[in-house]
CSV table of C-alpha atoms and ligand atoms in Angstrom, one decimal:
chain,number,residue,atom,x,y,z
G,1,MET,CA,0.0,0.0,0.0
G,2,ILE,CA,1.2,3.5,-0.8
G,3,TYR,CA,0.8,6.3,1.8
G,4,TYR,CA,0.5,10.0,1.0
G,5,SER,CA,0.8,13.0,3.2
G,6,THR,CA,-2.3,15.1,4.0
G,7,HIS,CA,-0.2,18.1,3.0
G,8,HIS,CA,0.6,16.6,-0.4
G,9,HIS,CA,4.1,18.3,-0.4
G,10,THR,CA,6.1,15.1,-0.1
G,11,PRO,CA,6.7,12.0,-2.2
G,12,ARG,CA,4.5,9.0,-1.4
G,13,VAL,CA,6.0,6.3,0.8
G,14,SER,CA,5.6,2.6,1.6
G,15,LEU,CA,4.0,1.3,4.8
G,16,GLN,CA,7.4,0.6,6.2
G,17,GLU,CA,8.5,4.2,5.7
G,18,ALA,CA,5.3,5.6,7.0
G,19,VAL,CA,5.7,3.5,10.2
G,20,ILE,CA,9.4,4.3,10.7
G,21,LYS,CA,9.0,8.0,10.0
G,22,GLY,CA,5.7,8.5,11.8
G,23,LEU,CA,5.1,12.0,10.4
G,24,ALA,CA,5.6,13.0,6.8
G,25,LYS,CA,8.5,15.4,5.9
G,26,ASP,CA,6.0,18.2,5.1
G,27,LYS,CA,4.5,17.6,8.6
G,28,GLY,CA,1.3,16.1,7.1
G,29,LEU,CA,-0.2,12.9,8.3
G,30,PHE,CA,0.2,9.7,6.3
G,31,MET,CA,-3.0,8.3,4.7
G,32,PRO,CA,-3.4,5.0,2.8
G,33,GLN,CA,-3.9,5.7,-0.9
G,34,HIS,CA,-6.8,3.2,-1.0
G,35,ILE,CA,-9.2,1.9,1.6
G,36,LYS,CA,-10.2,-1.6,0.6
G,37,PRO,CA,-13.9,-2.3,1.2
G,38,LEU,CA,-14.5,-5.6,3.0
G,39,PRO,CA,-16.5,-8.2,1.0
G,40,ALA,CA,-20.2,-8.8,1.8
G,41,SER,CA,-19.4,-12.3,2.8
G,42,PHE,CA,-17.3,-11.0,5.7
G,43,PHE,CA,-20.3,-9.3,7.2
G,44,GLN,CA,-22.6,-12.2,6.5
G,45,ASP,CA,-21.1,-14.4,9.2
G,46,ILE,CA,-19.2,-11.9,11.3
G,47,GLU,CA,-21.2,-12.7,14.4
G,48,ASP,CA,-19.7,-16.2,14.5
G,49,MET,CA,-16.1,-14.9,14.2
G,50,SER,CA,-13.8,-14.3,17.2
G,51,LEU,CA,-12.3,-10.9,18.0
G,52,GLN,CA,-8.9,-12.2,16.7
G,53,LYS,CA,-10.3,-13.5,13.4
G,54,ILE,CA,-12.3,-10.3,12.8
G,55,SER,CA,-9.2,-8.2,13.6
G,56,TYR,CA,-7.0,-10.2,11.2
G,57,GLU,CA,-9.5,-9.8,8.3
G,58,VAL,CA,-9.5,-6.0,8.9
G,59,ALA,CA,-5.7,-5.9,9.3
G,60,ASP,CA,-5.3,-7.8,6.1
G,61,ALA,CA,-7.2,-5.1,4.2
G,62,PHE,CA,-4.9,-2.5,5.6
G,63,PHE,CA,-1.5,-4.2,5.8
G,64,GLY,CA,-1.9,-7.5,3.8
G,65,GLU,CA,0.1,-6.2,0.8
G,66,ASP,CA,3.1,-5.3,2.9
G,67,ILE,CA,3.5,-8.1,5.5
G,68,PRO,CA,3.5,-11.8,5.0
G,69,ALA,CA,0.2,-13.4,6.0
G,70,ASP,CA,1.6,-15.6,8.8
G,71,THR,CA,3.6,-12.7,10.4
G,72,LEU,CA,0.6,-10.4,10.2
G,73,LYS,CA,-1.7,-13.0,11.7
G,74,GLN,CA,0.8,-13.6,14.6
G,75,ILE,CA,1.0,-9.9,15.3
G,76,VAL,CA,-2.8,-9.5,15.3
G,77,TYR,CA,-3.4,-12.6,17.4
G,78,ASP,CA,-0.8,-11.5,20.0
G,79,THR,CA,-2.1,-8.0,20.1
G,80,MET,CA,-5.8,-8.9,20.5
G,81,ASN,CA,-5.4,-11.5,23.1
G,82,PHE,CA,-7.7,-9.9,25.7
G,83,ASP,CA,-11.5,-9.5,25.9
G,84,ILE,CA,-13.4,-6.5,24.6
G,85,PRO,CA,-16.9,-7.2,25.9
G,86,LEU,CA,-20.0,-5.3,24.8
G,87,VAL,CA,-22.0,-4.7,28.0
G,88,LYS,CA,-25.7,-3.9,27.9
G,89,LEU,CA,-26.6,-1.0,30.1
G,90,ASN,CA,-30.2,-0.7,29.0
G,91,ASP,CA,-32.4,-1.5,26.0
G,92,HIS,CA,-30.6,1.0,23.7
G,93,ILE,CA,-27.2,1.6,25.2
G,94,TYR,CA,-24.1,-0.6,25.3
G,95,SER,CA,-20.7,0.0,26.7
G,96,LEU,CA,-17.7,-1.4,24.6
G,97,GLU,CA,-15.2,-2.1,27.4
G,98,LEU,CA,-11.8,-1.4,25.9
G,99,PHE,CA,-10.0,-1.6,29.2
G,100,HIS,CA,-9.2,-5.3,29.7
G,101,GLY,CA,-5.7,-5.0,28.2
G,102,PRO,CA,-2.4,-4.7,30.2
G,103,THR,CA,-2.6,-1.0,31.0
G,104,LEU,CA,-6.4,-0.9,31.2
G,105,ALA,CA,-7.1,1.5,28.4
G,106,PHE,CA,-7.9,1.2,24.7
G,107,LYS,CA,-4.5,2.5,23.6
G,108,ASP,CA,-3.1,-0.9,24.4
G,109,VAL,CA,-4.4,-2.2,21.1
G,110,GLY,CA,-2.6,0.4,18.9
G,111,ALA,CA,0.5,0.4,21.0
G,112,ARG,CA,1.0,-3.3,21.1
G,113,PHE,CA,0.3,-3.6,17.4
G,114,MET,CA,2.7,-0.8,16.5
G,115,ALA,CA,5.5,-2.2,18.7
G,116,ARG,CA,5.4,-5.5,16.8
G,117,LEU,CA,5.0,-3.9,13.4
G,118,LEU,CA,7.9,-1.6,14.0
G,119,GLU,CA,10.1,-4.4,15.3
G,120,TYR,CA,9.3,-6.4,12.2
G,121,PHE,CA,10.3,-3.5,9.9
G,122,ILE,CA,13.5,-2.7,11.9
G,123,HIS,CA,14.7,-6.2,11.5
G,124,LYS,CA,13.8,-6.3,7.9
G,125,GLU,CA,15.7,-3.1,7.1
G,126,GLY,CA,18.6,-4.1,9.3
G,127,LYS,CA,18.3,-0.8,11.2
G,128,GLU,CA,20.3,-0.4,14.4
G,129,GLN,CA,18.0,1.6,16.6
G,130,VAL,CA,14.8,3.5,16.2
G,131,ASN,CA,13.7,6.0,18.9
G,132,VAL,CA,10.0,6.4,19.7
G,133,LEU,CA,9.1,9.9,20.9
G,134,VAL,CA,5.6,10.1,22.4
G,135,ALA,CA,3.7,12.9,24.0
G,136,THR,CA,1.1,11.8,26.5
G,137,SER,CA,-1.7,13.3,28.6
G,138,GLY,CA,-1.6,10.0,30.6
G,139,ASP,CA,-2.8,6.9,28.8
G,140,THR,CA,-0.6,6.9,25.7
G,141,GLY,CA,2.5,6.9,27.8
G,142,SER,CA,1.5,3.9,29.8
G,143,ALA,CA,0.2,1.9,26.7
G,144,VAL,CA,3.2,2.7,24.6
G,145,ALA,CA,5.8,2.2,27.3
G,146,ASN,CA,4.3,-1.2,28.2
G,147,GLY,CA,3.7,-2.2,24.6
G,148,PHE,CA,7.3,-1.4,23.7
G,149,LEU,CA,9.0,-2.6,26.9
G,150,GLY,CA,12.0,-4.8,26.2
G,151,VAL,CA,11.5,-4.7,22.4
G,152,GLU,CA,15.0,-4.9,20.9
G,153,GLY,CA,16.2,-2.0,18.7
G,154,ILE,CA,13.7,0.5,20.0
G,155,HIS,CA,14.1,3.2,22.7
G,156,VAL,CA,11.0,5.0,23.9
G,157,TYR,CA,11.0,8.6,25.3
G,158,VAL,CA,7.7,9.5,27.0
G,159,LEU,CA,7.0,13.2,27.3
G,160,TYR,CA,4.3,14.1,29.8
G,161,PRO,CA,3.0,17.3,31.5
G,162,LYS,CA,4.2,17.6,35.1
G,163,LYS,CA,1.5,17.2,37.7
G,164,LYS,CA,-1.2,16.8,35.0
G,165,VAL,CA,-1.5,13.0,34.9
G,166,SER,CA,-2.9,10.7,37.6
G,167,ARG,CA,-0.5,9.0,39.9
G,168,ILE,CA,-1.5,5.5,38.6
G,169,GLN,CA,-0.9,6.6,35.0
G,170,GLU,CA,2.5,8.1,35.9
G,171,GLN,CA,3.5,4.9,37.7
G,172,GLN,CA,2.7,2.9,34.6
G,173,PHE,CA,5.4,4.6,32.5
G,174,THR,CA,8.0,6.0,34.9
G,175,THR,CA,8.8,2.8,36.8
G,176,LEU,CA,9.7,0.5,33.9
G,177,GLY,CA,13.3,1.3,33.2
G,178,GLN,CA,15.0,-0.8,30.4
G,179,ASN,CA,14.3,0.9,27.0
G,180,ILE,CA,11.8,3.4,28.4
G,181,THR,CA,12.8,7.0,29.5
G,182,ALA,CA,10.1,9.2,31.0
G,183,ILE,CA,10.5,13.0,30.6
G,184,GLU,CA,8.5,15.3,32.8
G,185,ILE,CA,7.8,18.6,31.0
G,186,ASP,CA,7.0,21.8,32.9
G,187,GLY,CA,4.0,22.6,30.7
G,188,SER,CA,0.8,21.3,29.2
G,189,PHE,CA,0.1,18.3,27.0
G,190,ASP,CA,-0.1,20.6,24.0
G,191,ASP,CA,3.5,21.7,24.9
G,192,CYS,CA,4.6,18.1,25.0
G,193,GLN,CA,3.0,17.5,21.6
G,194,ALA,CA,4.6,20.6,20.1
G,195,LEU,CA,8.0,19.5,21.4
G,196,VAL,CA,7.7,16.1,19.8
G,197,LYS,CA,6.7,17.7,16.5
G,198,SER,CA,9.6,20.1,16.7
G,199,ALA,CA,12.0,17.2,17.3
G,200,PHE,CA,10.7,15.4,14.3
G,201,SER,CA,11.4,18.3,12.0
G,202,ASP,CA,14.8,19.3,13.5
G,203,THR,CA,17.5,18.5,10.9
G,204,GLU,CA,20.3,18.1,13.4
G,205,LEU,CA,18.4,15.7,15.6
G,206,ASN,CA,17.3,13.7,12.6
G,207,ARG,CA,21.0,13.3,11.6
G,208,HIS,CA,21.8,12.2,15.2
G,209,MET,CA,19.0,9.6,15.6
G,210,GLN,CA,16.2,7.8,13.8
G,211,MET,CA,12.9,9.0,15.4
G,212,THR,CA,9.3,8.0,15.0
G,213,SER,CA,6.0,8.8,16.7
G,214,ALA,CA,3.8,6.4,18.6
G,215,ASN,CA,1.0,8.9,19.0
G,216,SER,CA,-2.0,8.3,16.9
G,217,ILE,CA,-0.3,10.2,14.0
G,218,ASN,CA,1.5,7.0,13.3
G,219,VAL,CA,-0.6,4.8,11.0
G,220,ALA,CA,0.5,1.6,12.8
G,221,ARG,CA,-0.9,3.1,16.1
G,222,PHE,CA,-4.2,4.4,14.9
G,223,LEU,CA,-5.4,2.0,12.1
G,224,PRO,CA,-5.6,-1.1,14.3
G,225,GLN,CA,-8.2,0.7,16.4
G,226,ALA,CA,-10.6,0.0,13.6
G,227,PHE,CA,-10.7,-3.7,14.7
G,228,TYR,CA,-13.0,-3.4,17.7
G,229,TYR,CA,-15.6,-1.4,15.9
G,230,PHE,CA,-16.2,-4.4,13.7
G,231,HIS,CA,-16.2,-6.6,16.8
G,232,ALA,CA,-18.9,-4.4,18.4
G,233,TYR,CA,-21.0,-4.7,15.3
G,234,ALA,CA,-20.6,-8.5,15.4
G,235,GLN,CA,-21.8,-8.6,18.9
G,236,LEU,CA,-24.9,-6.5,18.2
G,237,LYS,CA,-25.6,-8.5,15.1
G,238,LYS,CA,-25.6,-11.6,17.3
G,239,LYS,CA,-28.4,-10.0,19.3
G,240,GLY,CA,-30.3,-9.3,16.1
G,241,ILE,CA,-29.4,-5.6,15.9
G,242,GLU,CA,-28.1,-4.8,12.5
G,243,LYS,CA,-29.5,-1.4,11.7
G,244,ASP,CA,-29.5,2.2,13.0
G,245,ILE,CA,-26.4,1.6,15.1
G,246,VAL,CA,-24.6,4.7,16.5
G,247,ALA,CA,-21.0,4.6,17.8
G,248,CYS,CA,-20.0,7.3,20.3
G,249,VAL,CA,-16.4,8.0,20.9
G,250,PRO,CA,-14.8,10.0,23.7
G,251,SER,CA,-12.3,12.0,21.7
G,252,GLY,CA,-9.1,13.9,22.3
G,253,ASN,CA,-6.7,13.6,19.4
G,254,PHE,CA,-9.4,11.9,17.3
G,255,GLY,CA,-7.3,8.9,16.4
G,256,ASN,CA,-9.9,6.4,17.9
G,257,ILE,CA,-12.9,7.9,16.1
G,258,THR,CA,-10.9,8.3,12.8
G,259,ALA,CA,-10.2,4.6,12.9
G,260,GLY,CA,-13.9,4.0,13.2
G,261,LEU,CA,-14.6,6.2,10.3
G,262,PHE,CA,-12.1,4.2,8.2
G,263,GLY,CA,-14.1,1.1,9.2
G,264,HIS,CA,-17.2,2.8,8.0
G,265,LYS,CA,-15.6,3.5,4.6
G,266,MET,CA,-14.7,-0.2,4.5
G,267,GLY,CA,-18.4,-1.0,4.8
G,268,LEU,CA,-19.0,-1.4,8.5
G,269,PRO,CA,-22.8,-0.9,9.0
G,270,ILE,CA,-22.7,1.9,11.6
G,271,SER,CA,-25.2,4.6,10.6
G,272,ARG,CA,-23.5,7.5,12.4
G,273,PHE,CA,-20.9,8.5,14.9
G,274,ILE,CA,-20.9,10.9,17.8
G,275,ALA,CA,-17.7,12.5,18.8
G,276,ALA,CA,-17.9,13.3,22.6
G,277,ASN,CA,-15.7,16.1,23.8
G,278,ASN,CA,-15.1,17.5,27.3
G,279,ASN,CA,-14.6,21.2,27.7
G,280,ASN,CA,-12.0,21.1,24.9
G,281,ASP,CA,-14.5,21.5,22.2
G,282,VAL,CA,-12.7,22.7,19.0
G,283,PHE,CA,-14.2,19.8,17.0
G,284,PHE,CA,-17.7,20.5,18.4
G,285,GLN,CA,-17.3,24.1,17.4
G,286,TYR,CA,-16.2,23.1,14.0
G,287,LEU,CA,-19.4,21.0,13.5
G,288,GLN,CA,-21.5,23.9,14.6
G,289,THR,CA,-19.8,26.6,12.5
G,290,GLY,CA,-17.7,25.0,9.8
G,291,ILE,CA,-14.7,26.9,11.1
G,292,TYR,CA,-11.8,25.1,12.8
G,293,THR,CA,-10.1,27.2,15.4
G,294,PRO,CA,-7.4,25.4,17.5
G,295,LYS,CA,-7.3,26.6,21.1
G,296,LYS,CA,-5.1,26.1,24.1
G,297,SER,CA,-6.2,23.0,25.9
G,298,ILE,CA,-7.9,23.3,29.3
G,299,GLN,CA,-7.4,20.8,32.1
G,300,THR,CA,-10.5,18.6,32.8
G,301,LEU,CA,-11.4,15.5,34.7
G,302,ALA,CA,-11.1,13.5,31.5
G,303,ASN,CA,-7.5,14.5,30.9
G,304,ALA,CA,-6.8,12.1,28.0
G,305,MET,CA,-9.2,14.3,26.0
G,306,ASP,CA,-7.6,17.6,27.0
G,307,VAL,CA,-6.4,18.4,23.5
G,308,GLY,CA,-6.8,21.9,21.9
G,309,ASN,CA,-5.6,21.0,18.4
G,310,PRO,CA,-6.5,17.4,17.6
G,311,SER,CA,-3.9,15.9,15.2
G,312,ASN,CA,-6.2,13.6,13.4
G,313,PHE,CA,-8.6,16.4,12.3
G,314,ALA,CA,-6.5,16.5,9.2
G,315,ARG,CA,-7.2,12.9,8.5
G,316,ILE,CA,-11.0,13.4,8.9
G,317,LEU,CA,-11.0,16.3,6.5
G,318,ASP,CA,-9.0,14.3,4.0
G,319,LEU,CA,-11.3,11.2,4.4
G,320,TYR,CA,-14.3,13.4,3.5
G,321,HIS,CA,-12.5,15.4,0.8
G,322,HIS,CA,-12.8,18.5,2.9
G,323,ASN,CA,-16.6,18.4,2.5
G,324,TYR,CA,-18.2,19.9,5.6
G,325,GLU,CA,-21.7,18.7,4.8
G,326,ALA,CA,-20.4,15.1,4.3
G,327,ILE,CA,-18.6,15.3,7.7
G,328,CYS,CA,-21.8,16.5,9.4
G,329,ALA,CA,-23.8,13.8,7.8
G,330,ASP,CA,-21.7,11.1,9.5
G,331,ILE,CA,-20.6,12.7,12.7
G,332,SER,CA,-22.3,14.8,15.3
G,333,GLY,CA,-20.7,16.3,18.3
G,334,ALA,CA,-21.3,16.7,22.0
G,335,THR,CA,-19.5,18.4,24.9
G,336,CYS,CA,-19.4,17.6,28.6
G,337,THR,CA,-18.4,19.9,31.4
G,338,ASP,CA,-16.6,18.6,34.5
G,339,ASN,CA,-19.8,19.0,36.5
G,340,GLN,CA,-21.7,16.9,33.9
G,341,ILE,CA,-19.0,14.3,34.0
G,342,LYS,CA,-19.5,14.0,37.8
G,343,GLU,CA,-23.3,13.9,37.4
G,344,GLU,CA,-23.1,11.2,34.8
G,345,ILE,CA,-20.8,9.0,36.9
G,346,ARG,CA,-23.0,9.4,39.9
G,347,LYS,CA,-26.2,8.8,38.0
G,348,VAL,CA,-25.1,5.6,36.2
G,349,TRP,CA,-23.5,4.3,39.4
G,350,LYS,CA,-26.7,4.9,41.4
G,351,GLU,CA,-29.2,3.7,38.8
G,352,GLN,CA,-27.4,0.9,37.1
G,353,HIS,CA,-24.5,0.1,39.4
G,354,TYR,CA,-22.1,0.5,36.5
G,355,LEU,CA,-19.0,2.5,37.1
G,356,LEU,CA,-17.9,4.9,34.4
G,357,ASP,CA,-14.5,6.5,34.1
G,358,PRO,CA,-14.4,10.3,33.4
G,359,HIS,CA,-13.9,9.7,29.6
G,360,GLY,CA,-16.5,7.0,29.3
G,361,ALA,CA,-18.8,9.4,31.2
G,362,CYS,CA,-18.6,11.9,28.4
G,363,GLY,CA,-19.4,9.1,25.9
G,364,HIS,CA,-22.3,7.8,28.0
G,365,ARG,CA,-23.8,11.2,28.4
G,366,ALA,CA,-23.5,12.1,24.7
G,367,ILE,CA,-25.2,8.9,23.6
G,368,ARG,CA,-27.9,9.1,26.3
G,369,GLU,CA,-28.8,12.6,25.1
G,370,GLY,CA,-28.1,12.1,21.4
G,371,LEU,CA,-29.8,8.8,20.6
G,372,LYS,CA,-32.9,9.0,18.5
G,373,SER,CA,-35.8,6.7,18.8
G,374,GLY,CA,-35.2,3.4,17.0
G,375,GLU,CA,-31.4,3.7,17.2
G,376,THR,CA,-29.1,1.5,19.3
G,377,GLY,CA,-25.9,3.0,20.5
G,378,PHE,CA,-22.6,1.9,22.0
G,379,PHE,CA,-20.0,4.1,23.5
G,380,LEU,CA,-16.4,3.3,23.8
G,381,GLU,CA,-15.5,2.9,27.5
G,382,THR,CA,-11.9,3.9,26.9
G,383,ALA,CA,-10.3,3.3,30.3
G,384,HIS,CA,-10.9,1.4,33.5
G,385,PRO,CA,-12.3,3.7,36.2
G,386,ALA,CA,-9.6,2.6,38.7
G,387,LYS,CA,-7.1,4.5,36.5
G,388,PHE,CA,-8.7,7.6,37.8
G,389,LYS,CA,-9.2,6.3,41.3
G,390,ASP,CA,-9.0,9.5,43.3
G,391,THR,CA,-11.3,11.4,41.0
G,392,VAL,CA,-13.9,8.6,40.8
G,393,GLU,CA,-13.9,7.9,44.5
G,394,LYS,CA,-14.5,11.5,45.3
G,395,ILE,CA,-17.4,11.6,42.9
G,396,ILE,CA,-19.3,8.5,44.1
G,397,ASN,CA,-18.1,8.9,47.7
G,398,GLU,CA,-17.1,5.2,48.0
G,399,PRO,CA,-13.8,3.4,47.7
G,400,ILE,CA,-13.3,1.4,44.5
G,401,ALA,CA,-11.3,-1.8,44.0
G,402,ILE,CA,-8.0,-1.6,42.2
G,403,PRO,CA,-7.3,-4.5,39.7
G,404,LEU,CA,-4.2,-6.5,40.5
G,405,ASN,CA,-2.1,-5.4,37.6
G,406,LEU,CA,-2.6,-1.7,38.5
G,407,GLN,CA,-1.6,-2.5,42.1
G,408,ASN,CA,1.6,-4.0,40.8
G,409,PHE,CA,2.5,-0.7,39.0
G,410,MET,CA,2.0,1.2,42.2
G,411,LYS,CA,4.8,-0.7,43.8
G,412,GLY,CA,7.5,0.5,41.4
G,413,THR,CA,9.9,3.5,41.9
G,414,LYS,CA,9.4,6.5,39.8
G,415,GLN,CA,12.3,7.6,37.6
G,416,SER,CA,12.0,10.6,35.3
G,417,ILE,CA,14.0,13.4,33.7
G,418,GLU,CA,12.7,16.9,34.4
G,419,LEU,CA,12.8,19.4,31.5
G,420,SER,CA,11.4,22.9,30.7
G,421,LYS,CA,9.0,23.3,27.7
G,422,LYS,CA,11.8,24.9,25.7
G,423,PHE,CA,12.7,22.8,22.6
G,424,SER,CA,16.4,23.6,23.0
G,425,ASP,CA,16.5,21.8,26.4
G,426,LEU,CA,14.9,18.7,24.9
G,427,LYS,CA,17.2,18.8,21.9
G,428,GLN,CA,20.3,19.0,24.1
G,429,PHE,CA,19.1,16.1,26.2
G,430,LEU,CA,18.4,13.9,23.1
G,431,LEU,CA,21.7,14.9,21.5
G,432,ASN,CA,23.5,13.8,24.6
G,433,SER,CA,21.7,10.5,25.0
N,501,PLP,C1,-6.5,8.7,24.5
N,501,PLP,C2,-7.8,8.6,25.2
N,501,PLP,C3,-9.0,9.2,24.7
N,501,PLP,C4,-9.0,10.0,23.4
N,501,PLP,O1,-8.6,9.2,22.3
N,501,PLP,P1,-8.2,9.9,20.9
N,501,PLP,O2,-7.9,8.8,20.0
N,501,PLP,O3,-7.0,10.7,21.2
N,501,PLP,O4,-9.3,10.7,20.5
N,501,PLP,C5,-10.1,9.0,25.4
N,501,PLP,N1,-10.2,8.3,26.5
N,501,PLP,C6,-9.1,7.8,27.1
N,501,PLP,C7,-9.2,7.0,28.4
N,501,PLP,C8,-7.8,7.9,26.4
N,501,PLP,O5,-6.7,7.4,27.0
């Protein structure tokens, strides 16, 4: 498959190059030249297929031309080896629980897949070392650090905003050691993301080291996220629900929802999408006005969605040929204030004894308010509530249980490098390492 840049100012590249480079030279995002529709036969008996089998069929459409079938199958089966249950909350609303992986958030899927794909390409090319730079507002760091831990030939630098991630999240990427270095930036998530982008376009750094991104700008990170949309559909179809299905996605950088939109282009019968935002509502504003105005991010209870200039907006525009009406036909928006997040968590806990995390709460609220009669909706429950223990306990006023693998992370010792938000400081540090 050939990949082009959303800025169109750079030559087209192979999958291998798109994955190793992360971002195109002209700072655009890579897009596959074709999106292969899946055959009708795939949807006919999808309800009888396992998550791994479904994922492999979708992966084959994206990556089958570039990776031998047995290798790809192994990568997919190893990545998707945990449950993604679709839990019924009432007659119309389902929760797609994406938090049963190693770091209890949906990013485990993309991170684990990307680690294996990158490892494959590094060995194939005979490259010595590739450095993964990743900016995180919490969950990306933990998923990427754990997905790449111990992978030979890859060093990971996690940049995160000081004091703006939860303690559990921080423990998940600062305690690992080995090939993982955590860098604590005195700034916001947007500052971290800007630093990573500056690093990628710095000539001297690029001469010094091979760098790539494991944020959802990397095609190997974001495309695999399409897998579980098909799996959700399969589970609904099994229950006899095949039409008027709405998917609601708590969104920050918009990688997750963009993967769903790719699935839609491949023929997945989801009738429309809802992008749930917190107070960082640039996409919501875009849908209302047709004008896209990036803003500084504001801190909220759903911190993984605190993004003021979502990277994957460029991919959505491109996917819809910059046609505003077409975008609005498929996607509607919603916002959720911190107070509404609290209300939603309390309400669903009290009425249904189902515990939402702050991100899932935005999704649940958006679907509860946005679903029309006759529609069935599922929202992506993107993280386990225990990842936001302090916040959630305060809201419901009850202690919550911490899953065993999270407890284990809490035992480690934090190790991190502290840097200012000046690019020159990061550059110096990387040149010396
Ligand atoms: C990353 C993240 C999001 C936002 O996903 P995007 O792909 O950046 O839109 C939502 N919820 C949680 C828990 C996350 O970690």
